[in-house]
């Protein structure tokens, strides 16, 4: 028995579930609220989730679970320790969205640098740079060439983002626990976290959410950054202490932030960032082009087949 807890997030109808349907008795729920997780898993052996949490309590309450497949790169929605204690394998999908997420980090950054959205809105409101009521100084533009991008977490997506930054003429500083000296060149170097924070004009987050990375962007670390730094987060919301970022945005210490992820998703109405200055927020969609979702679906089916094949 296979249960998908939140199929809608992966497949709003433009992909087929056939690969899963061929592997067992298949049930797919569009979304599952927390109160329904245990009853919907029921006696299923194979649980597939994207964003719906599979906690230690859920694992304890569902003795038939034999496999948990996460339809995402980050697997923080599953209590992996509780799963391991029951010898339940948990699979994630590390590679499907590398290009998409790196491209999205730049979509956020370029919108911040060029105010594409603001300038277009102005035109649709009947304003043009020559008109007396509007001048492009309202939304100043910024070049990236010659600037430094600090990338925290230089894995697959971090490196793909670094390549785009280098193509834009930026210098890349990378902070990562694991260093691959082969990647270093004239325009890319590893750095300590403090050096990265002090020297970067743009900081982009690409490390996973671990206890060690939770809140890595906090008041103390923001104080070490250049005045007017730009922060991009397409990784996981809790990497940032949101109250501290909101304060820094409102004071101008941080020029702008582009965030695809927030601490609680969907975003809460009282999230301080909704009222902060110069903050772009998108609803965790960096991963979602059709190309990457079809890769994700194929790899998810392959993962499950590998498990069933032993
Ligand atoms: P990856 O495993 O290839 O890279 C992560 C890197 O972070 C690794 O190089 C690792 O050594 C490094 N790292 C681990 N702990 C660290 C620490 N304490 N300090 C600094 N670096 C550390 O993963 P990836 O494919 O590049 O994905 C990165 C993250 O992107 C995922 O964990 C996920 O949270 C996020 N993501 C978001 C979306 C989206 O739609 N917004 C989609 C896919 C992935």
PDB file of C-alpha atoms in Angstrom, residues 4 30 75 86 123 132 150 166 189 206 214 221 245 249 275 294:
ATOM      1  CA  UNK A   4       1.045  10.044  -1.019  1.00  0.00           C
ATOM      2  CA  UNK A  30      -3.774  16.395  -2.574  1.00  0.00           C
ATOM      3  CA  UNK A  75      14.363  15.864   4.306  1.00  0.00           C
ATOM      4  CA  UNK A  86      12.591   1.377  13.367  1.00  0.00           C
ATOM      5  CA  UNK A 123       4.467  51.695 -16.520  1.00  0.00           C
ATOM      6  CA  UNK A 132       7.325  64.542 -14.236  1.00  0.00           C
ATOM      7  CA  UNK A 150      28.982  34.883  -0.394  1.00  0.00           C
ATOM      8  CA  UNK A 166      30.802  34.102 -11.939  1.00  0.00           C
ATOM      9  CA  UNK A 189      37.536  30.882  -3.041  1.00  0.00           C
ATOM     10  CA  UNK A 206      22.295  26.991   0.208  1.00  0.00           C
ATOM     11  CA  UNK A 214      19.469  26.952  12.251  1.00  0.00           C
ATOM     12  CA  UNK A 221      26.086  37.716  12.147  1.00  0.00           C
ATOM     13  CA  UNK A 245      16.318  40.225   9.524  1.00  0.00           C
ATOM     14  CA  UNK A 249      15.776  45.557   6.644  1.00  0.00           C
ATOM     15  CA  UNK A 275       5.789  44.291   7.058  1.00  0.00           C
ATOM     16  CA  UNK A 294       9.221  15.448 -13.907  1.00  0.00           C
TER      17      UNK A 294
END
